[in-house]
Tab-separated table of C-alpha atoms in Angstrom:
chain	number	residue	atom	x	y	z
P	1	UNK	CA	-22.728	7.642	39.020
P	2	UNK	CA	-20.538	8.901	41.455
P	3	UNK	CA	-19.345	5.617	42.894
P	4	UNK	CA	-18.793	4.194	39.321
P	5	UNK	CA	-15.092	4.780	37.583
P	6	UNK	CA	-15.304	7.025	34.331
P	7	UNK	CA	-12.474	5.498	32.418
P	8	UNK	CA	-14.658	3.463	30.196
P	9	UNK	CA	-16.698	6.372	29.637
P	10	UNK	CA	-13.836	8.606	28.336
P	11	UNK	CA	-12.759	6.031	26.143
P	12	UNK	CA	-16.490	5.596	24.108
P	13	UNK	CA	-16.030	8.461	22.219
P	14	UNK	CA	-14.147	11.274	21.677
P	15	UNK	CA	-13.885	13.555	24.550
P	16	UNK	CA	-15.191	16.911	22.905
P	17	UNK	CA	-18.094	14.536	21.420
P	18	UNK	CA	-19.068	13.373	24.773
P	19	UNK	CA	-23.110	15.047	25.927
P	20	UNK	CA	-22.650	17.300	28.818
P	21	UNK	CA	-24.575	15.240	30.989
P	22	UNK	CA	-21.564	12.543	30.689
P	23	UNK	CA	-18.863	15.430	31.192
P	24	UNK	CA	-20.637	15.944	34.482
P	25	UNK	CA	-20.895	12.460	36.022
P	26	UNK	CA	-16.854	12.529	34.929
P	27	UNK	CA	-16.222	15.651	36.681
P	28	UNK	CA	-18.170	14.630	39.870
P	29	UNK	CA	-16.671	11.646	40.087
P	30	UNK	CA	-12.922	12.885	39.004
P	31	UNK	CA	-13.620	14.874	42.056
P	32	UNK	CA	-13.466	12.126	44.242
P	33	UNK	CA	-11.644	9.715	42.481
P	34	UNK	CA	-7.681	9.941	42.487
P	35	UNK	CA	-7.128	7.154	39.482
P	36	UNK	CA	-10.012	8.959	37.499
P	37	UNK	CA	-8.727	12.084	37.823
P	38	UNK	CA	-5.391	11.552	36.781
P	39	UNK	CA	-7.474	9.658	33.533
P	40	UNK	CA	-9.382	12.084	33.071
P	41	UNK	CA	-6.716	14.967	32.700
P	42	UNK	CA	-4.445	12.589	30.434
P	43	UNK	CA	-7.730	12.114	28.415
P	44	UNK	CA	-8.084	15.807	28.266
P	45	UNK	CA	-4.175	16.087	27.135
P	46	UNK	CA	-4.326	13.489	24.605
P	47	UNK	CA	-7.189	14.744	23.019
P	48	UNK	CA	-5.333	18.240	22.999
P	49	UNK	CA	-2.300	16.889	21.428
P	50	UNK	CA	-4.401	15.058	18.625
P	51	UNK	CA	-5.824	18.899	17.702
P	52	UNK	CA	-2.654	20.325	18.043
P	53	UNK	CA	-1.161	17.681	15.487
P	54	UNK	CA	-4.598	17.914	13.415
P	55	UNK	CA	-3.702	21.908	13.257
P	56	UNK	CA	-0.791	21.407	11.841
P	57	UNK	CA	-0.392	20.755	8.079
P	58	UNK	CA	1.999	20.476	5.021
P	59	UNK	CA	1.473	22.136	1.693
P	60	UNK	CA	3.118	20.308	-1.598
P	61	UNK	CA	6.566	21.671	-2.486
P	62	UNK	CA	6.294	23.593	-5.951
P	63	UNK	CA	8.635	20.538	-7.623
P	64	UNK	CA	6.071	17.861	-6.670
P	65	UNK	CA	4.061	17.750	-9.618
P	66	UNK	CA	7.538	17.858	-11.698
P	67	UNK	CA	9.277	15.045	-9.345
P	68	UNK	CA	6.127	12.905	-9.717
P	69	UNK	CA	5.546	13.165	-13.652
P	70	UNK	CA	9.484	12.390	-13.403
P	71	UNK	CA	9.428	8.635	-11.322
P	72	UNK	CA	6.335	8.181	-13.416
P	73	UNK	CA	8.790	8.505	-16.406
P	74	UNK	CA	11.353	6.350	-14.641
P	75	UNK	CA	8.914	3.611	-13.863
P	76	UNK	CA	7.760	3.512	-17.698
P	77	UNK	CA	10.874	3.092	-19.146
P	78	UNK	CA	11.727	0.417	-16.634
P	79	UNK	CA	8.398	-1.582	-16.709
P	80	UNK	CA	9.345	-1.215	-20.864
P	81	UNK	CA	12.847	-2.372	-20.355
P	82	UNK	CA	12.068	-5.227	-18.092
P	83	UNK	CA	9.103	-6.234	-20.696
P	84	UNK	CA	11.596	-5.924	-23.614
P	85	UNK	CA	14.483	-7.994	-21.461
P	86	UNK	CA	11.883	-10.940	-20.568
P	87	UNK	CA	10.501	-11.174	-24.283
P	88	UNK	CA	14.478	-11.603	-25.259
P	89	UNK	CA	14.754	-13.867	-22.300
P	90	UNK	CA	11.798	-15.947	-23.991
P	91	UNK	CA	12.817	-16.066	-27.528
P	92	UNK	CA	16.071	-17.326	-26.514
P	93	UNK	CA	14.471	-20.509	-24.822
P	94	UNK	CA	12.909	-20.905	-27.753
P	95	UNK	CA	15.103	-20.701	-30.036
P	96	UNK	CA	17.823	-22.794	-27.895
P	97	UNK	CA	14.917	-25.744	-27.882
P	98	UNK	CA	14.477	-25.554	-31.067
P	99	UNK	CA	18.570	-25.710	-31.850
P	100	UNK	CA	18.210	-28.864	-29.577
P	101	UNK	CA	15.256	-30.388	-31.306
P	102	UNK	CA	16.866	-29.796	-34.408
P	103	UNK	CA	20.453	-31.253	-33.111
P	104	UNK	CA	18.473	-34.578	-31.800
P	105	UNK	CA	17.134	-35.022	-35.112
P	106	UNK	CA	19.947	-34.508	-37.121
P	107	UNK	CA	22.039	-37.207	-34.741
P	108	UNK	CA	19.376	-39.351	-35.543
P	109	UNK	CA	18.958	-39.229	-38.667
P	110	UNK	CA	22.939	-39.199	-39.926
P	111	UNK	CA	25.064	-39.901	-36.991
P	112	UNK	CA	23.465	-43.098	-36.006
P	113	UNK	CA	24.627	-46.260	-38.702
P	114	UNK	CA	21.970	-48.110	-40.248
P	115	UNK	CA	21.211	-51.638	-38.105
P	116	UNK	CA	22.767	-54.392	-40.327
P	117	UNK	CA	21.312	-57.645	-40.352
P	118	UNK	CA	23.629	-60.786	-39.761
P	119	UNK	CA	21.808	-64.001	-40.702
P	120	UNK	CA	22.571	-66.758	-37.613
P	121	UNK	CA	21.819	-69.882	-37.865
P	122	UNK	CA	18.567	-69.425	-35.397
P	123	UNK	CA	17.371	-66.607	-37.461
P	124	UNK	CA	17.605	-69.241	-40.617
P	125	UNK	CA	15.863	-71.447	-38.876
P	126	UNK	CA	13.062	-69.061	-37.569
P	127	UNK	CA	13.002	-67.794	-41.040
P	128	UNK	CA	12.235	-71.550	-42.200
P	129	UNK	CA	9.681	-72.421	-39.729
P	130	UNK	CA	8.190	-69.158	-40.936
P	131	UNK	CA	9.010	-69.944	-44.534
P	132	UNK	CA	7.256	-73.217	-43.887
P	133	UNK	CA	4.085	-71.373	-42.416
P	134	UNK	CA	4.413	-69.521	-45.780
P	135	UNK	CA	4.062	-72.436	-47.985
P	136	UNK	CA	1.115	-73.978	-45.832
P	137	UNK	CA	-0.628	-70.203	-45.906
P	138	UNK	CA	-2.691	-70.434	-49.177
P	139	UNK	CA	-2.859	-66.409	-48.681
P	140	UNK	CA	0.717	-66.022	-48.778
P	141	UNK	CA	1.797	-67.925	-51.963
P	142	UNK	CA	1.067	-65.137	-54.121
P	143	UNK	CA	3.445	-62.628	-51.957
P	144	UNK	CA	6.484	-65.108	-52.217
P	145	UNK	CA	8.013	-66.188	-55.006
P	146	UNK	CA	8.897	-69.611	-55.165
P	147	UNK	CA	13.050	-68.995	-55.355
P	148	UNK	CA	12.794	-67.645	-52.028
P	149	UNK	CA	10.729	-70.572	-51.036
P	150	UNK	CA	13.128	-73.031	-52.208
P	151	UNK	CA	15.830	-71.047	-50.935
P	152	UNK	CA	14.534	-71.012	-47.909
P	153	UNK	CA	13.999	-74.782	-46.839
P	154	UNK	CA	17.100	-75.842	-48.800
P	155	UNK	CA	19.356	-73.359	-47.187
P	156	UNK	CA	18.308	-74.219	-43.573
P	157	UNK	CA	18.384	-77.737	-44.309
P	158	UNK	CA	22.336	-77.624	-45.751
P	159	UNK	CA	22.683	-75.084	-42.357
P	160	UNK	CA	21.858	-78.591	-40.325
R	1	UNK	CA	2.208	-1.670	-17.535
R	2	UNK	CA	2.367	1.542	-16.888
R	3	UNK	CA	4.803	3.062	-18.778
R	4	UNK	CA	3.717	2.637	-22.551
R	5	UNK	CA	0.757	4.575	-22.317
R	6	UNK	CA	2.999	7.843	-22.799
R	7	UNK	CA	4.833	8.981	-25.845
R	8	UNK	CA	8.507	9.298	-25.344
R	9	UNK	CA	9.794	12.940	-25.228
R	10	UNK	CA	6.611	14.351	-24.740
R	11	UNK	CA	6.489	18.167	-24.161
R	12	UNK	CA	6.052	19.715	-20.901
R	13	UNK	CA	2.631	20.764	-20.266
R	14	UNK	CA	1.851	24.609	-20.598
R	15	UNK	CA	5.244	25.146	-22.307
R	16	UNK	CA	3.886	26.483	-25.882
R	17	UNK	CA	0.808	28.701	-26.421
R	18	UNK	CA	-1.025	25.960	-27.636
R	19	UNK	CA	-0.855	23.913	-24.692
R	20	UNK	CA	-1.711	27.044	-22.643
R	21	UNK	CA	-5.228	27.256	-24.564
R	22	UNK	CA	-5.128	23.477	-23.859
R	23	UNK	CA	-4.742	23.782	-19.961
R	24	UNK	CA	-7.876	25.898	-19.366
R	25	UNK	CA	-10.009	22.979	-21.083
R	26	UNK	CA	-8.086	20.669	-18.699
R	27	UNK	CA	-9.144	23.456	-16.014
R	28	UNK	CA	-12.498	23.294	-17.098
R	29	UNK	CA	-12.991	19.356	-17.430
R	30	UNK	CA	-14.467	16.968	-14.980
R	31	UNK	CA	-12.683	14.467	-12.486
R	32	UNK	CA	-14.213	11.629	-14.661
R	33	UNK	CA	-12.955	13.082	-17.984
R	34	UNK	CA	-9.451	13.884	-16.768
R	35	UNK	CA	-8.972	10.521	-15.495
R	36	UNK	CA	-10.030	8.892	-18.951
R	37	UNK	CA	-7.593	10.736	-20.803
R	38	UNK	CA	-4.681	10.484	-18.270
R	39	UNK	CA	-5.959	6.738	-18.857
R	40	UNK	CA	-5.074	6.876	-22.459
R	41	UNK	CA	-1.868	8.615	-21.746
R	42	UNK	CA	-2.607	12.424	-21.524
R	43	UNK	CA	0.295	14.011	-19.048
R	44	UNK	CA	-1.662	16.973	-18.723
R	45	UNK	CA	-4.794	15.822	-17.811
R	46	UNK	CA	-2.482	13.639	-15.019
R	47	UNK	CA	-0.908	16.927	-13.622
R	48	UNK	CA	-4.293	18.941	-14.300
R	49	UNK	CA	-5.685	16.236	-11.441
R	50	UNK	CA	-2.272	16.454	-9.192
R	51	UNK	CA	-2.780	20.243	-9.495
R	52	UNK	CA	-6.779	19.791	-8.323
R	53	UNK	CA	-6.096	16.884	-5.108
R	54	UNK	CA	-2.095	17.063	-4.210
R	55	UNK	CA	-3.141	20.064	-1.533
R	56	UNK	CA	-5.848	17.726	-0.046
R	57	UNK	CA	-3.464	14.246	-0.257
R	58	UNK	CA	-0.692	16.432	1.505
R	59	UNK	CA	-2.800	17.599	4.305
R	60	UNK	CA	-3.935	14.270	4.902
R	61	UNK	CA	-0.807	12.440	4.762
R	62	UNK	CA	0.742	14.840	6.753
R	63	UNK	CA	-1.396	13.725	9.890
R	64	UNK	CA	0.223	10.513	10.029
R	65	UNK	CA	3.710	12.213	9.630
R	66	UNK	CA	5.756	14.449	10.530
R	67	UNK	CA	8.788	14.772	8.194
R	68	UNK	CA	8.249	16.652	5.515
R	69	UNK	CA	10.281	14.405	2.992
R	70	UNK	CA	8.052	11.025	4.504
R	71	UNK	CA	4.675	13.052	3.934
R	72	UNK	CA	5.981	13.990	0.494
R	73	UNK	CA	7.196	10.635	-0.660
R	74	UNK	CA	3.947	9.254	0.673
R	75	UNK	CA	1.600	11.952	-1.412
R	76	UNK	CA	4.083	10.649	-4.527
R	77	UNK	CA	3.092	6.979	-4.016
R	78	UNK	CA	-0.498	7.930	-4.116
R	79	UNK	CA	-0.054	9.768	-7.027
R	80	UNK	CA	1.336	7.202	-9.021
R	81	UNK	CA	-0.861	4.340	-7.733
R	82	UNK	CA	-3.474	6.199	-8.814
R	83	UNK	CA	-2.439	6.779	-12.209
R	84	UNK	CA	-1.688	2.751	-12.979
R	85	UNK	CA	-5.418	2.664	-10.899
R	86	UNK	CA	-6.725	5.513	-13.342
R	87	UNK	CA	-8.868	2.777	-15.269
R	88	UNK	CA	-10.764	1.865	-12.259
R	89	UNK	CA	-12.191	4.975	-11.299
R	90	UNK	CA	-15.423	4.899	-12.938
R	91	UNK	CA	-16.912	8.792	-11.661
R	92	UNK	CA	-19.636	6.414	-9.040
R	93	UNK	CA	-17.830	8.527	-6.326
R	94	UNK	CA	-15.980	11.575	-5.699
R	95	UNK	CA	-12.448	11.692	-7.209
R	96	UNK	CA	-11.336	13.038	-3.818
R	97	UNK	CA	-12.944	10.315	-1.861
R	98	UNK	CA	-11.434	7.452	-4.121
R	99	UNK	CA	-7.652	9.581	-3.532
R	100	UNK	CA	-8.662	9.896	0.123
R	101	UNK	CA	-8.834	6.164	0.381
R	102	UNK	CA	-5.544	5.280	-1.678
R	103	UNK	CA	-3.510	7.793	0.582
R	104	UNK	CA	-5.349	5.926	3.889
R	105	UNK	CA	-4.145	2.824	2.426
R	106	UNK	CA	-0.654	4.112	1.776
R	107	UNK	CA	0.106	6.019	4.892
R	108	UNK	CA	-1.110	2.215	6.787
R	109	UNK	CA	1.709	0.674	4.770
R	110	UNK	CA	4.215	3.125	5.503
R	111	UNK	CA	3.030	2.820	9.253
R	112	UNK	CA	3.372	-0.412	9.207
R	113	UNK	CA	6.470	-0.303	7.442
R	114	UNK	CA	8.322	2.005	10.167
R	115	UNK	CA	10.092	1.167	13.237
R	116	UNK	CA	7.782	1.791	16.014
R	117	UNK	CA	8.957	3.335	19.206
R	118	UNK	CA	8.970	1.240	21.856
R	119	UNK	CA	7.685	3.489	24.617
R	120	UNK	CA	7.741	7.557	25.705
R	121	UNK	CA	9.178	8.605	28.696
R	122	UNK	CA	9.671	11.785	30.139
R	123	UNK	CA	13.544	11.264	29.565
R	124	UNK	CA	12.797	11.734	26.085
R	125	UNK	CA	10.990	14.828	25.732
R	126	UNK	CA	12.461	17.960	23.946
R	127	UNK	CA	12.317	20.979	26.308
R	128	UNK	CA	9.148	22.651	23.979
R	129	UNK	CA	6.905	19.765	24.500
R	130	UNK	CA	8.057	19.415	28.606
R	131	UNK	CA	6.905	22.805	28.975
R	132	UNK	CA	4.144	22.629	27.126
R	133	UNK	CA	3.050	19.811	29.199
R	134	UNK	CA	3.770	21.491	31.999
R	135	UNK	CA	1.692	24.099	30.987
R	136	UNK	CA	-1.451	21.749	29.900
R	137	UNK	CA	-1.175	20.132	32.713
R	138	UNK	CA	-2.685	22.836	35.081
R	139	UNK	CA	-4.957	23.707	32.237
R	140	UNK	CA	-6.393	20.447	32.147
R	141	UNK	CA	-6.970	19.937	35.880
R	142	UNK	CA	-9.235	23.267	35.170
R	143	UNK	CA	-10.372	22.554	32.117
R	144	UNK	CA	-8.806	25.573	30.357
R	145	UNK	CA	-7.652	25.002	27.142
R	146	UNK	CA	-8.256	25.994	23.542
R	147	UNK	CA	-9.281	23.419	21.601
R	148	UNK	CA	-7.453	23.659	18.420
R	149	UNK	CA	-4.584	25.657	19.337
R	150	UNK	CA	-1.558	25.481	16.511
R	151	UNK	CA	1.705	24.470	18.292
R	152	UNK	CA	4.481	22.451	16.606
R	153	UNK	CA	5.828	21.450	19.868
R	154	UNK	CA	2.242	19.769	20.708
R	155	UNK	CA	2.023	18.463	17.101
R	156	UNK	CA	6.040	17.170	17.612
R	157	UNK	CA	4.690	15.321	21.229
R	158	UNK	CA	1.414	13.760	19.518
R	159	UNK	CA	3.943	12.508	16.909
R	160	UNK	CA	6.154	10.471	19.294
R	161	UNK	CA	3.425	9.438	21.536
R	162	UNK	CA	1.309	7.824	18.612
R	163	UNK	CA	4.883	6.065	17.279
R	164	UNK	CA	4.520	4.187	20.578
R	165	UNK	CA	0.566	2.628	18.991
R	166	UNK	CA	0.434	0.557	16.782
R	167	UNK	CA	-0.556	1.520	13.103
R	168	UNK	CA	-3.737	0.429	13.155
R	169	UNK	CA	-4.143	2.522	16.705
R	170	UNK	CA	-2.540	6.118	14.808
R	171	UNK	CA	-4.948	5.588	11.698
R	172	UNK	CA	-7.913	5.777	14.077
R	173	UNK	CA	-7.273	7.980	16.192
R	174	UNK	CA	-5.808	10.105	14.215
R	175	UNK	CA	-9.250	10.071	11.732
R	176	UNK	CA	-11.988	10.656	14.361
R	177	UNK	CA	-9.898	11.922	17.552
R	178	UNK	CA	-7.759	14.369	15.443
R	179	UNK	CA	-9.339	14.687	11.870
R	180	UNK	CA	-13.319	14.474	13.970
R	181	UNK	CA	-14.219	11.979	10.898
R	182	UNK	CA	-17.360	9.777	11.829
R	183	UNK	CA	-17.606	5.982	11.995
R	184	UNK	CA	-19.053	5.925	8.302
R	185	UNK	CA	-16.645	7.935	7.013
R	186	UNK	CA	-13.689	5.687	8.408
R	187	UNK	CA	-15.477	2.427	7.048
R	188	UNK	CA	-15.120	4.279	3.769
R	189	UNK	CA	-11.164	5.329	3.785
R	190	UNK	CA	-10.396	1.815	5.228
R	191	UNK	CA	-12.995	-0.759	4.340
R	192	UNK	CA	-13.293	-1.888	7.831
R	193	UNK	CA	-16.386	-3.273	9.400
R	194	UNK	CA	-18.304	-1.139	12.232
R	195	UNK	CA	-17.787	-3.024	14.576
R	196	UNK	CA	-14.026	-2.594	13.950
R	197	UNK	CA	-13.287	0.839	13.667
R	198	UNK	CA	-15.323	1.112	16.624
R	199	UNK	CA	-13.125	-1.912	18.692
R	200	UNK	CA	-10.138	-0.027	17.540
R	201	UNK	CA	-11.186	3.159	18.244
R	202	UNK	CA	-11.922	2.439	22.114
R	203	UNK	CA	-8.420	0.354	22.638
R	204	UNK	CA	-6.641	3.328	21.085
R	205	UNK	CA	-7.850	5.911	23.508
R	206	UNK	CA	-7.136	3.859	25.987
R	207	UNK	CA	-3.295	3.430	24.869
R	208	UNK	CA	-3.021	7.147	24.241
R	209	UNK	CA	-4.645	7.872	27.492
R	210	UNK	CA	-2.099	5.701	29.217
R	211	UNK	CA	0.643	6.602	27.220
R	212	UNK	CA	0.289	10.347	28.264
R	213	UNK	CA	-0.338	9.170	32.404
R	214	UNK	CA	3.236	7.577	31.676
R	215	UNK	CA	4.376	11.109	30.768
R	216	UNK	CA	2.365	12.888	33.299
R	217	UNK	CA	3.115	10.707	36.375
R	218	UNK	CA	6.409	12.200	37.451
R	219	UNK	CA	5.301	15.341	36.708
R	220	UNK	CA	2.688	15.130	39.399
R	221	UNK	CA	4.637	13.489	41.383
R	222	UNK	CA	7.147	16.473	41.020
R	223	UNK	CA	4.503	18.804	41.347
R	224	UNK	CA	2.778	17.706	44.698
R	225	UNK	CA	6.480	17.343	46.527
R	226	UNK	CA	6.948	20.664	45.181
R	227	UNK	CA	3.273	21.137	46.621
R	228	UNK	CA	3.499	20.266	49.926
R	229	UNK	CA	6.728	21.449	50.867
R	230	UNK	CA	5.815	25.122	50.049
R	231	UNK	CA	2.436	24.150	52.112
């Protein structure tokens, strides 16, 4: 044990937890051993310095409890102001989609002239082809009346 | 959210007689109880449970720090994390171990949060903590020193050297090195694996270790010149 370096052993565990068998091997060979040595005694001052920081401790100020209760506060009435400002934030895209919807409709329905049909001479003439197809369709005699029959062929045949 | 659970202007515990006679059932009730009625909204039983664990949150954080106002605004995060985490504590465990293992978590975060010095040198230290490691010094190269001696300059000096680790490094060490908590018991505050704590555990001695050499080199150094020319 004496030949072998002791660094990894001080470094397993902490150094008031290590057996006394180890502590022995690391003082024989710290003994010998420049680079363990030195290792050894920062172990030995680290270890001391964790204690020394362990020792020392902080008791709560007598406002704590009173500072906490008031950030608690705080936080509560901004988590409810923030919940109150995004529920406004949401009815107002609602209610500005439904002014839209509403808007679109309303342009559709008044704003927008009714389409008015112009009769051209190829309509007339589709209309008497179809007119025709009429007259031939048993089905469809009893839909159209015979005026608008007549009126039909003869119109598109003074058109030509 | 947190906030709605408590009636606007409520009173301020223990100021009325009847709220007196209130407090020593809030004295008398258990973890689990207090936390289901700070749960529903209950400000007293919330202070009745600061009043029980803020001694025990304080110590703790105050390992990791050193400033008073950093340990105190880290005990105050705890607190209210645990109050908007009230409805998971279901009494399985100690109320002190589930606290223990929010203020772990939060003194990480405010480690990792923190600038992190970048190295120690002798340069830097105060005169208290050169002469006290002066005076370590020879007691270590004997071996004579009191284990658990109480000196601010030697709490100051662990301070800065652990700012030079990592936060990961300071939790450790300062858990089983300083606080002599087992393996277990660090699985528990951090919900690391074994095998990590352990990993961790043996790299951060070894930074310490050669974080205090850096500090105790010139010394030496000093010390033998100063050595062999009075030999």
């Amino acid at each position: 044990m004496k030949d072998k370096h002791i660094i990894s052993l001080l470094e397993s565990a902490p150094l008031a937890e290590l057996s006394e068998s180890d502590l022995s091997a690391v003082r024989a060979h710290a003994g010998e051993c420049a680079g363990c040595r030195q290792a050894f005694e920062a172990a030995q001052i680290a270890a001391l310095l964790l204690k020394g920081r362990a020792a020392e401790t902080l008791e709560p100020s007598p406002f704590f409890h009173t500072r906490v209760m008031a950030t608690l506060r705080e936080r509560q009435t901004t988590n409810e102001q923030w919940a109150w400002s995004r529920m406004w934030r949401a009815a107002g895209a609602l209610a500005s989609s439904m002014v839209a919807t509403v808007a679109a409709l309303a342009v559709l329905t008044f704003a927008i002239p009714s389409q008015v049909t112009t009769v051209t001479p190829e309509t007339t003439a589709l209309s008497a082809y179809s007119a025709e197809e009429v007259i031939l369709d048993g089905e469809s005699d009893d839909q159209a009346s015979d005026g608008q029959v007549l009126t039909t062929l003869y119109g598109a045949e003074e058109d030509r | 959210m947190v906030g709605s659970r408590f009636p606007r202007g409520s009173t301020i515990p223990y100021s009325s007689t009847r709220e007196r006679f209130l407090s020593n059932s809030y004295e008398q009730a258990s973890d689990l109880e207090l936390a289901r009625r700070a749960h529903e909204g209950d400000e007293s039983a919330f202070e009745e449970i600061m009043r029980r664990y803020s001694p025990r949150v304080f110590r703790f954080a105050s390992r990791f720090f050193r400033q008073r106002s950093v340990v105190e605004e880290a005990a105050q995060e705890v607190f209210l994390k645990a109050f908007t985490e009230l409805g998971s504590y279901e009494g399985r465990g100690s109320m002190e171990g589930w606290l223990t293992r929010i203020t772990t978590n939060t003194c990480l975060n405010l480690l990792r949060s923190s600038k992190r010095r970048p190295e120690l040198t002798v340069s830097d230290l105060t005169e208290d903590e050169s002469t006290w490691l002066d005076n370590h010094m020879a007691d270590a190269a004997t071996e004579r020193h009191e284990s658990s001696e109480r000196s601010s300059a030697a709490a100051d000096l662990a301070g800065r050297v652990l700012q030079t680790l990592s936060p990961d490094d300071q939790l450790v060490l300062t858990l089983i090195d300083g606080e002599d908590a087992s393996v277990k018991e660090v699985i528990e505050m951090t919900g690391w694996s074994a095998s990590k704590v352990k990993v961790q555990a043996f790299r951060a001695r070894r930074r310490m270790r050669e974080a205090v050499e850096k500090l105790l080199a010139p010394k030496s150094r000093a010390g033998s010149k100063h050595g062999s020319a009075s030999n």
